[in-house]
Amino acid sequence: KQEVTQIPAALSVPEGENLVLNCSFTDSAIYNLQWFRQDPGKGLTSLLLIQSSQREQTSGRLNASLDKSSGRSTLYIAASQPGDSATYLCAVRPLGAGNNRKLIWGLGTSLAVNP
Amino acid sequence: DGGITQSPKYLFRKEGQNVTLSCEQNLNHDAMYWYRQDPGQGLRLIYYSQIVNDFQKGDIAEGYSVSREKKESFPLTVTSAQKNPTAFYLCASSTQQNIQYFGAGTRLSVL
């Protein structure tokens, strides 16, 4: 059974620091992996999607990597800003799930960037 | 604006009452989803629909019902059989690549 774990559960950093959020999954048979951001009391925003055949994706100050064989993904945030404060979630789409597009979710990392 | 609209933002349910949460999208997506989010737990899938007039149970469908009569709309009814309905409910739709777009959520509480 696919399980997704995110460590740490919470992180507090000073503004300007580069940081890495971790996501691990137990079954390497995945179709893709996504990173999302959630602000308190709000819905989720998709940040990056990495297909299983890809190693990384970049969007602005965000870079997500995928190592399928070791079951790991990292989200790198460069030059963090207070506006980056949010909860970051990763989710994998397992292979063999037919065409139902179900995702398996981690619990998220709550990030606080302090001015 | 293109996106997903959930209403209401806050909803209160009395014991024994059914309530319906609205979800509308104008993204022309075929697939739509309902999730429940509780503190300290990951998102849990209630129901999903890949196409109009078709829907499938997710991991925690008991006490909930849905319909998908139109591509744009995927309402969720929380029935009186759901004994612990207090949660944050999120609706999403997805592209063919399964990039999921979320609404702003509905927070349901029990009176």
Short mmCIF file of C-alpha atoms in Angstrom, two decimals, chain B residues 54-111:
data_model
loop_
_atom_site.label_atom_id
_atom_site.label_comp_id
_atom_site.label_asym_id
_atom_site.label_seq_id
_atom_site.Cartn_x
_atom_site.Cartn_y
_atom_site.Cartn_z
CA ASP B 54 -20.57 8.75 -13.41
CA PHE B 55 -19.02 8.83 -9.95
CA GLN B 56 -17.06 6.49 -7.71
CA LYS B 57 -16.70 6.10 -3.96
CA GLY B 58 -13.44 7.22 -2.45
CA ASP B 59 -11.94 6.09 0.82
CA ILE B 60 -14.58 7.56 3.18
CA ALA B 61 -17.85 7.67 1.23
CA GLU B 62 -20.13 6.47 4.02
CA GLY B 63 -22.63 9.13 5.07
CA TYR B 64 -22.10 11.18 1.89
CA SER B 65 -23.74 11.29 -1.53
CA VAL B 66 -22.98 13.10 -4.79
CA SER B 67 -24.43 13.69 -8.24
CA ARG B 68 -22.86 14.70 -11.53
CA GLU B 69 -25.65 15.77 -13.84
CA LYS B 70 -23.60 18.53 -15.46
CA LYS B 71 -19.92 18.77 -16.30
CA GLU B 72 -19.62 22.00 -14.36
CA SER B 73 -21.25 20.88 -11.13
CA PHE B 74 -20.47 18.24 -8.51
CA PRO B 75 -22.53 18.84 -5.33
CA LEU B 76 -21.85 16.89 -2.15
CA THR B 77 -24.59 16.04 0.32
CA VAL B 78 -23.62 15.30 3.89
CA THR B 79 -26.41 13.09 5.19
CA SER B 80 -27.59 12.51 8.73
CA ALA B 81 -25.82 9.15 8.59
CA GLN B 82 -22.46 10.96 8.76
CA LYS B 83 -21.99 11.10 12.52
CA ASN B 84 -18.85 13.23 12.56
CA PRO B 85 -19.29 15.76 9.77
CA THR B 86 -17.29 18.64 11.26
CA ALA B 87 -14.40 19.21 8.86
CA PHE B 88 -13.06 21.35 6.04
CA TYR B 89 -14.38 20.13 2.68
CA LEU B 90 -12.43 20.71 -0.51
CA CYS B 91 -13.61 20.27 -4.07
CA ALA B 92 -11.16 19.87 -6.95
CA SER B 93 -11.12 19.26 -10.67
CA SER B 94 -8.24 18.01 -12.75
CA THR B 95 -6.67 18.20 -16.17
CA GLN B 96 -5.84 15.12 -18.23
CA GLN B 97 -2.38 15.21 -16.62
CA ASN B 98 -4.11 15.19 -13.24
CA ILE B 99 -2.99 18.64 -12.18
CA GLN B 100 -5.65 19.30 -9.58
CA TYR B 101 -7.25 22.70 -9.09
CA PHE B 102 -8.98 23.35 -5.79
CA GLY B 103 -11.79 25.54 -4.56
CA ALA B 104 -11.48 27.68 -1.44
CA GLY B 105 -13.25 25.12 0.72
CA THR B 106 -16.35 24.89 2.89
CA ARG B 107 -16.04 24.63 6.65
CA LEU B 108 -18.88 22.53 8.08
CA SER B 109 -19.74 22.58 11.76
CA VAL B 110 -22.42 20.86 13.80
CA LEU B 111 -24.82 22.91 15.93
#
